[in-house]
Coordinates of C-alpha atoms and ligand atoms in Angstrom, one line a residue:
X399 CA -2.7 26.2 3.2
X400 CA -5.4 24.0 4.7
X401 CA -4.7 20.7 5.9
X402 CA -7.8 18.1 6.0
X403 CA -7.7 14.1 7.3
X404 CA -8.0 11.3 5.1
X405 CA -11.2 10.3 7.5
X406 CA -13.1 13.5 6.3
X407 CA -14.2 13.8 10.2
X408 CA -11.9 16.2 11.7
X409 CA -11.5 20.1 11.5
X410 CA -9.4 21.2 8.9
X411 CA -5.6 22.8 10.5
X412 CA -3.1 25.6 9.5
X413 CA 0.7 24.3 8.8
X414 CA 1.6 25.0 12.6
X415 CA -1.3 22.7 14.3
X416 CA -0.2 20.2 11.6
X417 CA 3.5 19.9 12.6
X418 CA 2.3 19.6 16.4
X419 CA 0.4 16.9 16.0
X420 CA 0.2 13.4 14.5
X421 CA -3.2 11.4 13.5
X422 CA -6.5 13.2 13.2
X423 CA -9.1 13.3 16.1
X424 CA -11.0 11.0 13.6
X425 CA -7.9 8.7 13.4
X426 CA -7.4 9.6 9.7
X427 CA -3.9 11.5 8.5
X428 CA -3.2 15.0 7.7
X429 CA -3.0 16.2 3.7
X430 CA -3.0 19.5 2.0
X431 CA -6.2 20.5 0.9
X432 CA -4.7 21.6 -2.3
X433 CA -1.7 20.6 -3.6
X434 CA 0.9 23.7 -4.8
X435 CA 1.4 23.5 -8.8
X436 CA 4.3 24.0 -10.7
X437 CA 4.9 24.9 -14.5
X438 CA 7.7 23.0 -16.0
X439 CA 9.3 26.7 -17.0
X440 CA 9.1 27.6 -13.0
X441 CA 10.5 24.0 -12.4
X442 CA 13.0 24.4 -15.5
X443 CA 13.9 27.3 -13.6
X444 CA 15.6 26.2 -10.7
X445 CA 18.3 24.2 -12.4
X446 CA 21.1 25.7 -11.1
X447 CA 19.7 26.0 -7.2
X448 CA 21.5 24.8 -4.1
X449 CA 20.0 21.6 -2.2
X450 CA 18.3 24.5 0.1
X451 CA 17.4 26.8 -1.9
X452 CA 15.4 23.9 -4.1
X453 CA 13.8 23.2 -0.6
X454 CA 13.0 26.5 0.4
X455 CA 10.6 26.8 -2.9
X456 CA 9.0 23.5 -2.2
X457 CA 8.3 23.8 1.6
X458 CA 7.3 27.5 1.7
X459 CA 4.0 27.0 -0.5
X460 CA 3.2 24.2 2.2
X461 CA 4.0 26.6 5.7
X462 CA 1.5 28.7 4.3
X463 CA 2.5 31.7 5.7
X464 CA 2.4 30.6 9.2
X465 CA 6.5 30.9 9.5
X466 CA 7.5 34.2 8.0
X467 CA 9.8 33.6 4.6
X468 CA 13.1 34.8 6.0
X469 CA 12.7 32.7 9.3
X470 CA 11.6 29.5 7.3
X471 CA 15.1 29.8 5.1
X472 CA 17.4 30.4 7.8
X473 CA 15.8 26.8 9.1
X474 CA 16.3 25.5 6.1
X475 CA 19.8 26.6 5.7
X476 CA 20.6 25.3 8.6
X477 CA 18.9 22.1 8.0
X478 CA 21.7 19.7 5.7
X479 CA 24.5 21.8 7.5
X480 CA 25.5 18.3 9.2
X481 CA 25.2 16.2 5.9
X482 CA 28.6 14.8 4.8
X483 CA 28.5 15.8 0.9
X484 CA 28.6 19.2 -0.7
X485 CA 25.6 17.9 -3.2
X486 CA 22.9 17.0 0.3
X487 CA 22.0 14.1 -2.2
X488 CA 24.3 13.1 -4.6
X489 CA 23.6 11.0 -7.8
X490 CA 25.9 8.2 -8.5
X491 CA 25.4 6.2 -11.6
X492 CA 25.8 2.2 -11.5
X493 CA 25.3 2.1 -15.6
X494 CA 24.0 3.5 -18.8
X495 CA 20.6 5.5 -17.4
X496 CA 20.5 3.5 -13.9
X497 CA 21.3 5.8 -11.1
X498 CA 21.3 5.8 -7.2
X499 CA 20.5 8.9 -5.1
X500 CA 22.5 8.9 -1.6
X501 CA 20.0 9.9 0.7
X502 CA 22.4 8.9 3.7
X503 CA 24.9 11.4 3.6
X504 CA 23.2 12.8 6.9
X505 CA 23.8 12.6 10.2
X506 CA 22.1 9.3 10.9
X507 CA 23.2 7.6 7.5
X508 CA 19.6 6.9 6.2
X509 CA 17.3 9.2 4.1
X510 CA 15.3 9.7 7.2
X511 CA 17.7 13.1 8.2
X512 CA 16.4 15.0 5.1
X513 CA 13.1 15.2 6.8
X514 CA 14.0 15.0 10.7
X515 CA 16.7 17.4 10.8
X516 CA 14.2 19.7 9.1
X517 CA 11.2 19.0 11.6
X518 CA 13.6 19.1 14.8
X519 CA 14.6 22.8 13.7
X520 CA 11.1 23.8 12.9
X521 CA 9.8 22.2 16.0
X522 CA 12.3 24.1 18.3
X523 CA 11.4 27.3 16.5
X524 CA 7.4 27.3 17.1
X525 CA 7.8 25.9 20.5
X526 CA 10.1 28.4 21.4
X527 CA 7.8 31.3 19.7
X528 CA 4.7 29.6 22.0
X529 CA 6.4 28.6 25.0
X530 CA 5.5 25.3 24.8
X531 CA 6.3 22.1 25.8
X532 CA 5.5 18.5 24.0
X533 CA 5.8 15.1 23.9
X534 CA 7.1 13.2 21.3
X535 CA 6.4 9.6 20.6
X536 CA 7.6 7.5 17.9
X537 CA 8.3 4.0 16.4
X538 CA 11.1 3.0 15.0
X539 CA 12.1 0.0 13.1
X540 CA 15.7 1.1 13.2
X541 CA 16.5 4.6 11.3
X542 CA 13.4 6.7 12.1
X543 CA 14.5 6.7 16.0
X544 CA 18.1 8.1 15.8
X545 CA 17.2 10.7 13.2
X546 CA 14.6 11.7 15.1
X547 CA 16.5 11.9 18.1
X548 CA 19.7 13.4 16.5
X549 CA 17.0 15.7 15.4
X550 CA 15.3 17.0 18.4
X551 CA 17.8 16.4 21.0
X552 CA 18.8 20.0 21.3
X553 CA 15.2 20.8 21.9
X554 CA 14.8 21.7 25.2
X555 CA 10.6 21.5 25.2
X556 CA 10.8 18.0 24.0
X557 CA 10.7 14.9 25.8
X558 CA 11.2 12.1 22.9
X559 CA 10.2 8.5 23.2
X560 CA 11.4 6.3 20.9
X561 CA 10.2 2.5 20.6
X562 CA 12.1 -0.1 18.7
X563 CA 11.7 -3.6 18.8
X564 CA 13.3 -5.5 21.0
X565 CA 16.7 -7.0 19.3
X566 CA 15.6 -6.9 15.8
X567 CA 17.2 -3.7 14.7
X568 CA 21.0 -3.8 14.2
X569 CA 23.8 -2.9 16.4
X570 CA 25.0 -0.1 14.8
X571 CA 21.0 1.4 14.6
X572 CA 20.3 0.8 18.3
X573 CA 23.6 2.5 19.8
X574 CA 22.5 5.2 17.6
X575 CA 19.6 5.6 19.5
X576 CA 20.6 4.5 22.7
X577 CA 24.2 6.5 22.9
X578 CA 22.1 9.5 23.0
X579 CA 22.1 10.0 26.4
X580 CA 20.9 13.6 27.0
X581 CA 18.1 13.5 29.7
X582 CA 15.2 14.6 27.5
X583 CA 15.8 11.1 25.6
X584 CA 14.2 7.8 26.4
X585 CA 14.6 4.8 24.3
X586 CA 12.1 1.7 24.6
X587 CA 13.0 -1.5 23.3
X588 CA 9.4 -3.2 23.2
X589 CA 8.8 -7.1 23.5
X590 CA 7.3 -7.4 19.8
X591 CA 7.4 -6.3 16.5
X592 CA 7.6 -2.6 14.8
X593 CA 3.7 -2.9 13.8
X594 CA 3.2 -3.1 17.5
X595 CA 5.1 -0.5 18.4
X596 CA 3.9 1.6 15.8
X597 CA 0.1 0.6 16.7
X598 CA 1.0 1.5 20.2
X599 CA 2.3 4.8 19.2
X600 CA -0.6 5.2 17.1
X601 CA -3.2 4.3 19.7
X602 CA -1.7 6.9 21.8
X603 CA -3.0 9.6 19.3
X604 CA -5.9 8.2 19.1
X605 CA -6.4 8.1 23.0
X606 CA -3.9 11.0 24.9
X607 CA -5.7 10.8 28.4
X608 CA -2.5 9.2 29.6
X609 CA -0.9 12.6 29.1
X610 CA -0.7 15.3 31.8
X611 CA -3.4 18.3 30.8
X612 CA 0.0 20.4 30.0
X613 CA 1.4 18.2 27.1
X614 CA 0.9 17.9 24.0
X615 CA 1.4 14.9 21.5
X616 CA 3.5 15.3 18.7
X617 CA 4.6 12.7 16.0
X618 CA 8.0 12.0 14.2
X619 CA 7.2 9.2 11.9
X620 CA 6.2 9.9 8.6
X621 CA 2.3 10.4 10.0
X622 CA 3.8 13.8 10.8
X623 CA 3.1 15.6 7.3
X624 CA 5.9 17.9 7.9
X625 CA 7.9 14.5 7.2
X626 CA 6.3 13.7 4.2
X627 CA 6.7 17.6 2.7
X628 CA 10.9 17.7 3.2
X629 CA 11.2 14.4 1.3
X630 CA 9.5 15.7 -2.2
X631 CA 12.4 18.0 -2.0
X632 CA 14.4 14.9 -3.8
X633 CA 12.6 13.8 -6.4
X634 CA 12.5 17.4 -7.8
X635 CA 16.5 17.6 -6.9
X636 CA 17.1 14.7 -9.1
X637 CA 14.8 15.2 -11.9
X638 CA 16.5 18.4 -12.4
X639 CA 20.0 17.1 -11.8
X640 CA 18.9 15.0 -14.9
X641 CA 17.7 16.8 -17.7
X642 CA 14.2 17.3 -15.9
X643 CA 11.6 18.7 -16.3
X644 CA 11.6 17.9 -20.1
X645 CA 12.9 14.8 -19.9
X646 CA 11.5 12.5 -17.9
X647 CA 12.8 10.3 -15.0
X648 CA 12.0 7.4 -13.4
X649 CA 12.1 6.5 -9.4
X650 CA 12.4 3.3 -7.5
X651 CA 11.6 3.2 -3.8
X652 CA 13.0 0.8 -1.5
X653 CA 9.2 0.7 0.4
X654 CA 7.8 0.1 4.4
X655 CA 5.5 2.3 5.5
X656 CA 5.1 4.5 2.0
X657 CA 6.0 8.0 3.5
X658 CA 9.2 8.1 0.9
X659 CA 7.5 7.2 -2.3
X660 CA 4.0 8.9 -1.4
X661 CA 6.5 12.2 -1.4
X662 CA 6.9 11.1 -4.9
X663 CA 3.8 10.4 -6.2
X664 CA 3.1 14.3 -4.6
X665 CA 6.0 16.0 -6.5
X666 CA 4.1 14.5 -9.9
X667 CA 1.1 15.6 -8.9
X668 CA 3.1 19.3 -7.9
X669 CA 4.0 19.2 -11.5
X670 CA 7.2 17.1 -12.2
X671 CA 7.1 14.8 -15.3
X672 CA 8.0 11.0 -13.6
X673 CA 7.6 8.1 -15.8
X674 CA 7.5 5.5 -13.4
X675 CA 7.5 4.9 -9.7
X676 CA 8.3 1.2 -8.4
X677 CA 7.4 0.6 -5.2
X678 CA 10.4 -1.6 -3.9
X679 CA 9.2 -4.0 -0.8
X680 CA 11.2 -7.0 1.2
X681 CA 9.4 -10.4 1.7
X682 CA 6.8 -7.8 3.6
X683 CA 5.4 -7.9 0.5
X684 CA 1.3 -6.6 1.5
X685 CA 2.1 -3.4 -0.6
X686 CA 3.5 -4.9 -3.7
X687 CA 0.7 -7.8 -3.8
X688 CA -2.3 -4.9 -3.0
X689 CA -0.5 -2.9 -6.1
X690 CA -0.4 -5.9 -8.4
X691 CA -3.3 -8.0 -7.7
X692 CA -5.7 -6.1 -5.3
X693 CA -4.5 -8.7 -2.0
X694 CA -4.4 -5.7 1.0
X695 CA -4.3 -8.9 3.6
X696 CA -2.0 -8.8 6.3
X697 CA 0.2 -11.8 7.0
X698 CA 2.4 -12.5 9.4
X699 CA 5.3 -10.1 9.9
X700 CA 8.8 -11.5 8.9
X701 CA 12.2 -10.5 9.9
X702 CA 14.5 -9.9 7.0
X703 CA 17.8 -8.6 5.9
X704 CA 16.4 -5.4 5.6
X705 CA 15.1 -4.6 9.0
X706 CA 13.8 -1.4 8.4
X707 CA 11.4 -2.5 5.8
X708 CA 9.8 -4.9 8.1
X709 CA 6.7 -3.2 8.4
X710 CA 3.1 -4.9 7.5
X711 CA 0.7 -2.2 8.2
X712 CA 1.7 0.9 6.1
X713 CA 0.8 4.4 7.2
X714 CA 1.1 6.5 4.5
X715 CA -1.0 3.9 2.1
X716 CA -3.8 5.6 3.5
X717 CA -2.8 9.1 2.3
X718 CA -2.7 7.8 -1.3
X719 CA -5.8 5.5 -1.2
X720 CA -7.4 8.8 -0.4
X721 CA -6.8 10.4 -3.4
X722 CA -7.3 7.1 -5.1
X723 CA -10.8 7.2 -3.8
X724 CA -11.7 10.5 -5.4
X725 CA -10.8 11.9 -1.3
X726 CA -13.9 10.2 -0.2
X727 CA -13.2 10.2 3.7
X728 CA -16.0 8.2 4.7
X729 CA -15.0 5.6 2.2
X730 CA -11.0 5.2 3.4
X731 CA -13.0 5.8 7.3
X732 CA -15.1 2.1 6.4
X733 CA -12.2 0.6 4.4
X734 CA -9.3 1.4 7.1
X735 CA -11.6 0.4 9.8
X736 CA -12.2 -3.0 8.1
X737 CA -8.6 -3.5 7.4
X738 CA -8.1 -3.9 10.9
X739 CA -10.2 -7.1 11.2
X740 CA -10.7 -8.4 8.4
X741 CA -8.8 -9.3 4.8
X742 CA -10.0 -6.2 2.5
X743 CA -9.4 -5.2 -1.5
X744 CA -10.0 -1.9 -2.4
X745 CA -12.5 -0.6 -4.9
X746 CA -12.1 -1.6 -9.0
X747 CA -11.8 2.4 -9.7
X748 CA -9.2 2.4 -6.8
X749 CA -7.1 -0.2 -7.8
X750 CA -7.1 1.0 -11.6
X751 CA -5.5 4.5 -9.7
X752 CA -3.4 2.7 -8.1
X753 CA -2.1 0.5 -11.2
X754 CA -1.7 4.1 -13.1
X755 CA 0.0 6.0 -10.7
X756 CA 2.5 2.6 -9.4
X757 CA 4.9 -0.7 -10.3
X758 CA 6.0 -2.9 -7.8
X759 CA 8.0 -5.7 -7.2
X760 CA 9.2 -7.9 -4.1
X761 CA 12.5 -9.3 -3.5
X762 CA 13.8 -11.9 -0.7
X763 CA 16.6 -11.9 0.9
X764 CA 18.7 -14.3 -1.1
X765 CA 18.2 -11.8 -3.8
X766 CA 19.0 -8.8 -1.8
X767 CA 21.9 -10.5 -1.2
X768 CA 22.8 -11.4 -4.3
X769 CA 22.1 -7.8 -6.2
X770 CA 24.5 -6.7 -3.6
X771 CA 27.5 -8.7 -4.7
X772 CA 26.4 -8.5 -8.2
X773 CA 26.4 -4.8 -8.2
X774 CA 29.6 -4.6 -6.2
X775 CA 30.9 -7.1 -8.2
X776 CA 29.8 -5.0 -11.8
X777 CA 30.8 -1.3 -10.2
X778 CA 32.5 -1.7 -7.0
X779 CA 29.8 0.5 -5.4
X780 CA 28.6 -1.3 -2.0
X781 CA 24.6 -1.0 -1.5
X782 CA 22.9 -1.5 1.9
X783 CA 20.3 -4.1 1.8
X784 CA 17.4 -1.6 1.6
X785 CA 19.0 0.2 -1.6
X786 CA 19.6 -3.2 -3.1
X787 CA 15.6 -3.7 -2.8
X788 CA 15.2 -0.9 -4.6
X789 CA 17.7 -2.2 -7.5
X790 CA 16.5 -5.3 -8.1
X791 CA 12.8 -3.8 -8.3
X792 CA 13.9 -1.0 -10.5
X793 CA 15.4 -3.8 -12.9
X794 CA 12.7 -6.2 -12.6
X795 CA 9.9 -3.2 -13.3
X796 CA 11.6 -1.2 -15.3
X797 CA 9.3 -0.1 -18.8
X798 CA 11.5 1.9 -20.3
X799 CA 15.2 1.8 -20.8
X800 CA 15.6 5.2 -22.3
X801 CA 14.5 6.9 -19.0
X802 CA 17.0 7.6 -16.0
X803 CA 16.0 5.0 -13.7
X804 CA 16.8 7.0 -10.3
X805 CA 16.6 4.3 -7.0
X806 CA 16.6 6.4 -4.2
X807 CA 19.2 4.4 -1.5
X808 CA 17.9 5.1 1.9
X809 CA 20.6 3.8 4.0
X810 CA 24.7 3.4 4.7
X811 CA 25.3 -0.1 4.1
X812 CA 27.8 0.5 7.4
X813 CA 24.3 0.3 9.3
X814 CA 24.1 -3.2 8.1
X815 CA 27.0 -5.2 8.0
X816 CA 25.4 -8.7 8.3
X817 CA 23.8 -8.2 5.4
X818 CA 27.1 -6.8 3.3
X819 CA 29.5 -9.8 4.5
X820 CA 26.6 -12.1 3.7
X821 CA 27.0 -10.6 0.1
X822 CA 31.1 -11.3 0.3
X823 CA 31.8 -8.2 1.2
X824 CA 35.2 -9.1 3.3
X825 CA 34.5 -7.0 6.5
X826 CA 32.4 -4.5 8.2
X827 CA 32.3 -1.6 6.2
X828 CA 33.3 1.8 8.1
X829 CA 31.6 3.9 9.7
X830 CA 31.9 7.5 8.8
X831 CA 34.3 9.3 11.0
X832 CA 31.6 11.0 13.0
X833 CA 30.7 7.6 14.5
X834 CA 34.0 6.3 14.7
X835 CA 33.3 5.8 18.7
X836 CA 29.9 4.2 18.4
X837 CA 30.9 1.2 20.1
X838 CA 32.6 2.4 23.1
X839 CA 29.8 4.8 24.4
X840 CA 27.8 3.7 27.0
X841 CA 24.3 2.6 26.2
X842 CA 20.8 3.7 27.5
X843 CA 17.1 1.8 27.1
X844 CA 14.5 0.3 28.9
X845 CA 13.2 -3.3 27.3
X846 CA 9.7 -3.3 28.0
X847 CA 7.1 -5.7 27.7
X848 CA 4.5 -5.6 24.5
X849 CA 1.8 -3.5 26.8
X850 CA 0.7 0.0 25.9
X851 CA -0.5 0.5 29.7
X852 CA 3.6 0.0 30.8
X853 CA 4.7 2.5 27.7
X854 CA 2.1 4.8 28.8
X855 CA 3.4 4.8 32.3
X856 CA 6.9 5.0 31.8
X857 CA 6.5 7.8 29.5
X858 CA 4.4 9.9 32.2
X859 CA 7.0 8.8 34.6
X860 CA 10.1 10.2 32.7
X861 CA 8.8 13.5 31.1
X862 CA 10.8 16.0 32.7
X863 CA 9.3 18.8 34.6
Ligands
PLP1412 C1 16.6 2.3 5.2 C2 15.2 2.4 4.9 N1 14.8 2.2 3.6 C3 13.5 2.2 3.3 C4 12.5 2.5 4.3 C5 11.1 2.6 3.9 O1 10.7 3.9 3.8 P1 9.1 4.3 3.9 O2 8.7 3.9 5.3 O3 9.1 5.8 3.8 O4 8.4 3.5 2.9 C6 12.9 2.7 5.6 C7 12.0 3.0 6.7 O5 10.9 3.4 6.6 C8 14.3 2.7 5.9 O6 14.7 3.0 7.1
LIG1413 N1 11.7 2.3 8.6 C1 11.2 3.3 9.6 C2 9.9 2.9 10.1 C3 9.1 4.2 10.5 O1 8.8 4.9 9.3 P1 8.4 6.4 9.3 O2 9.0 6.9 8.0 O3 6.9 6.5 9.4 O4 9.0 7.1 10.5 C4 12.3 3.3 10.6 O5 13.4 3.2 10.3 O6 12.0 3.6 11.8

């Protein structure tokens, strides 16, 4: 399995250079060169598998041989160990063919750990086989950073840096992150946004000097294809939990930087019949107006119930644009490179792929709010503000009522109590017993200013010898 960038400039890399990196020289992102296919008798087939043993037959195609079999399953046996349910993702249904997938019965509480506690495990493993040691650097608008970190913390040839913005993720998300005080752990809380920190981080690819000869850059946000490969494990776990593959299901995708539903849009592509996917966004809303009226410009960055999804600039949009354009490289290379400066709209071909392959919808917070007292009101089932996103768009979008309606929900609503008791809910909802202390362990982070020259020192400052 080859892996080529969306830029069409940079060499080609096996599975293992993929994981230990993050954007292409040519600042494009990683994708197979050819996508594994399954038959619907081969997906029919694995019905009755365990959450890991499903994930074993979706990964391996993509590792390509560069982890041997038996090694790559013991990760990935190892990998949900932590998760709270028996199920990894259990479906819960709200009413008559609507359904919500718990992706946060991790360690973290959001749908992030299905990918990082898989990437921690197969980082430790080939840097251990290569004697290596790496950097890590990643943004975080709130869940990313502590599942990452949870994920890698054991890792003893990592040194993680994680930016978040400064005092715009919740309480419970930054003592996550910053109650994780194992040496090899560095939290920034950066003066600005999470586009800036994520720019930052993604300058840094583009321009490693600042690193000693020794190190090596390595992602853990969803540019890391590794990411983007443990979440189609889902869609396929769902489908089948459902009467799939021969009877169709439908996803909705509480939406920021597109890593979740891009994974998929790749498991229908791989060969699993979806009907629909809705692409779920907050008032953050560049992705739903680009997928329903061709308007890719940027505006301001707001602040929102849903901090998570409070991203403008969307990494993995690239990744589908590319196939979108046919995989023209030099075409997303002129089109990404314009998006920068200036207010773009993609190609009439393009956006017709686009309209095919996506629905979308938006929804403020006064809606999020309300969807979350109406559904606990209708089913006493409490959603976080993100999953509530993804309700209100599956119900808005929805084309046909006969078809499971699956919206993943990416988040505990404990992670977010303002937004709960805003919705009536009468008080903080618990935190899983695991993080019953959260609030009484001390805290470490460094606020920094909005300046990639001060990240890039502090980070050469604190990687350990
Ligand atoms: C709780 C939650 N929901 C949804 C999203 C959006 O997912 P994606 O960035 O993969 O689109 C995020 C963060 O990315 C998140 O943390
Ligand atoms: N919502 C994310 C933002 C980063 O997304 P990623 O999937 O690219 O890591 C977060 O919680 O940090």
């Amino acid at each position: 399995m080859k892996y080529i960038s969306t830029r069409g400039q940079a060499p080609a890399l096996n599975f293992e250079e993929v994981l230990l990196t993050g954007l292409a020289p040519d600042g494009g992102l990683y994708v197979p060169e050819q996508l594994p296919q399954f038959s619907l008798d081969e997906i029919a087939g694995w019905a009755t598998l365990s959450y890991t043993d499903l994930a074993f037959k979706i990964v391996q195609p993509f590792v390509g041989g560069c982890i041997p079999d038996a090694d790559l399953k013991a990760i990935i046996d190892d990998t949900y160990v932590d998760f709270r349910h028996p199920a990894v993702a259990p479906l819960v249904q709200l009413d008559k063919n609507e359904w919500v997938l718990e992706l946060f019965q991790g360690p973290t509480l959001a749908f992030k750990d299905f990918a990082l506690q898989m990437l921690g495990r197969l980082l430790d493993y080939v840097l251990e086989r290569k004697q290596q040691k790496v950097v890590i650097m990643g943004a975080t608008s709130g869940d990313t950073g502590s599942a990452a970190i949870q994920g890698c913390k054991r890792c003893s040839n990592i040194d993680i840096f994680i930016l978040h913005p400064h005092q715009r993720v919740s309480d419970v998300q930054r003592k996550q992150m910053t109650t994780v005080t194992e040496g090899n752990i560095h939290n920034i809380a950066v003066e600005g946004n999470f586009d800036d920190c994520q720019s930052m981080v993604k300058a840094s690819f583009n321009d490693k000097r600042f690193l000693p000869a020794d190190r090596q850059l390595v992602a853990v946000n969803s540019i890391n294809w590794a990411r983007i490969m443990a979440q189609i494990v889902y869609y396929f776990y769902a489908a089948l939990a459902l009467g799939g593959p021969h009877r169709k299901v439908a996803f909705s995708v509480p939406t920021g930087n597109f890593g979740d539903i891009y994974a998929g849009y790749l498991a229908s592509k791989m060969g699993l019949p979806i009907d629909q996917l809705v692409v779920a966004t907050n008032k953050n809303d560049i992705l739903h107006r680009c997928i329903s009226n061709n308007d890719f410009s940027k505006q301001q960055l707001e602040h929102t119930l849903s901090p998570s999804m409070d991203i403008v600039i969307s990494s993995n949009f690239e990744r589908m644009l590319f196939d979108c354009y046919d995989r023209d490289g030099a075409a997303i290379k002129d089109l990404m490179e314009r998006f920068q400066t200036e207010d773009v709209k993609i190609t009439d071909a393009a956006f017709a792929n686009v309209r095919d392959l996506f629905d979308s919808h938006a929804v403020d917070d006064e809606q999020t709010v309300k969807t979350i007292a109406e559904v606990y009101e209708a089913s006493e089932y409490l959603l976080d503000p993100h999953s509530a996103i993804g309700v209100e768009a599956a119900r808005a979008a929805r084309r046909n009522s006969d078809v499971p309606m699956v919206t993943l929900a990416t988040a505990h609503p404990a992670k977010f109590p303002e937004a709960v008791m805003k919705a009536g809910y009468p008080h903080e909802p618990a935190l899983p017993h695991h993080m019953a202390d959260l609030f009484e362990l001390p805290e470490r982070c460094t606020v920094l200013p909005n300046d990639l020259a001060q990240v890039h020192k502090f980070v050469v400052d604190n990687i350990t010898a």
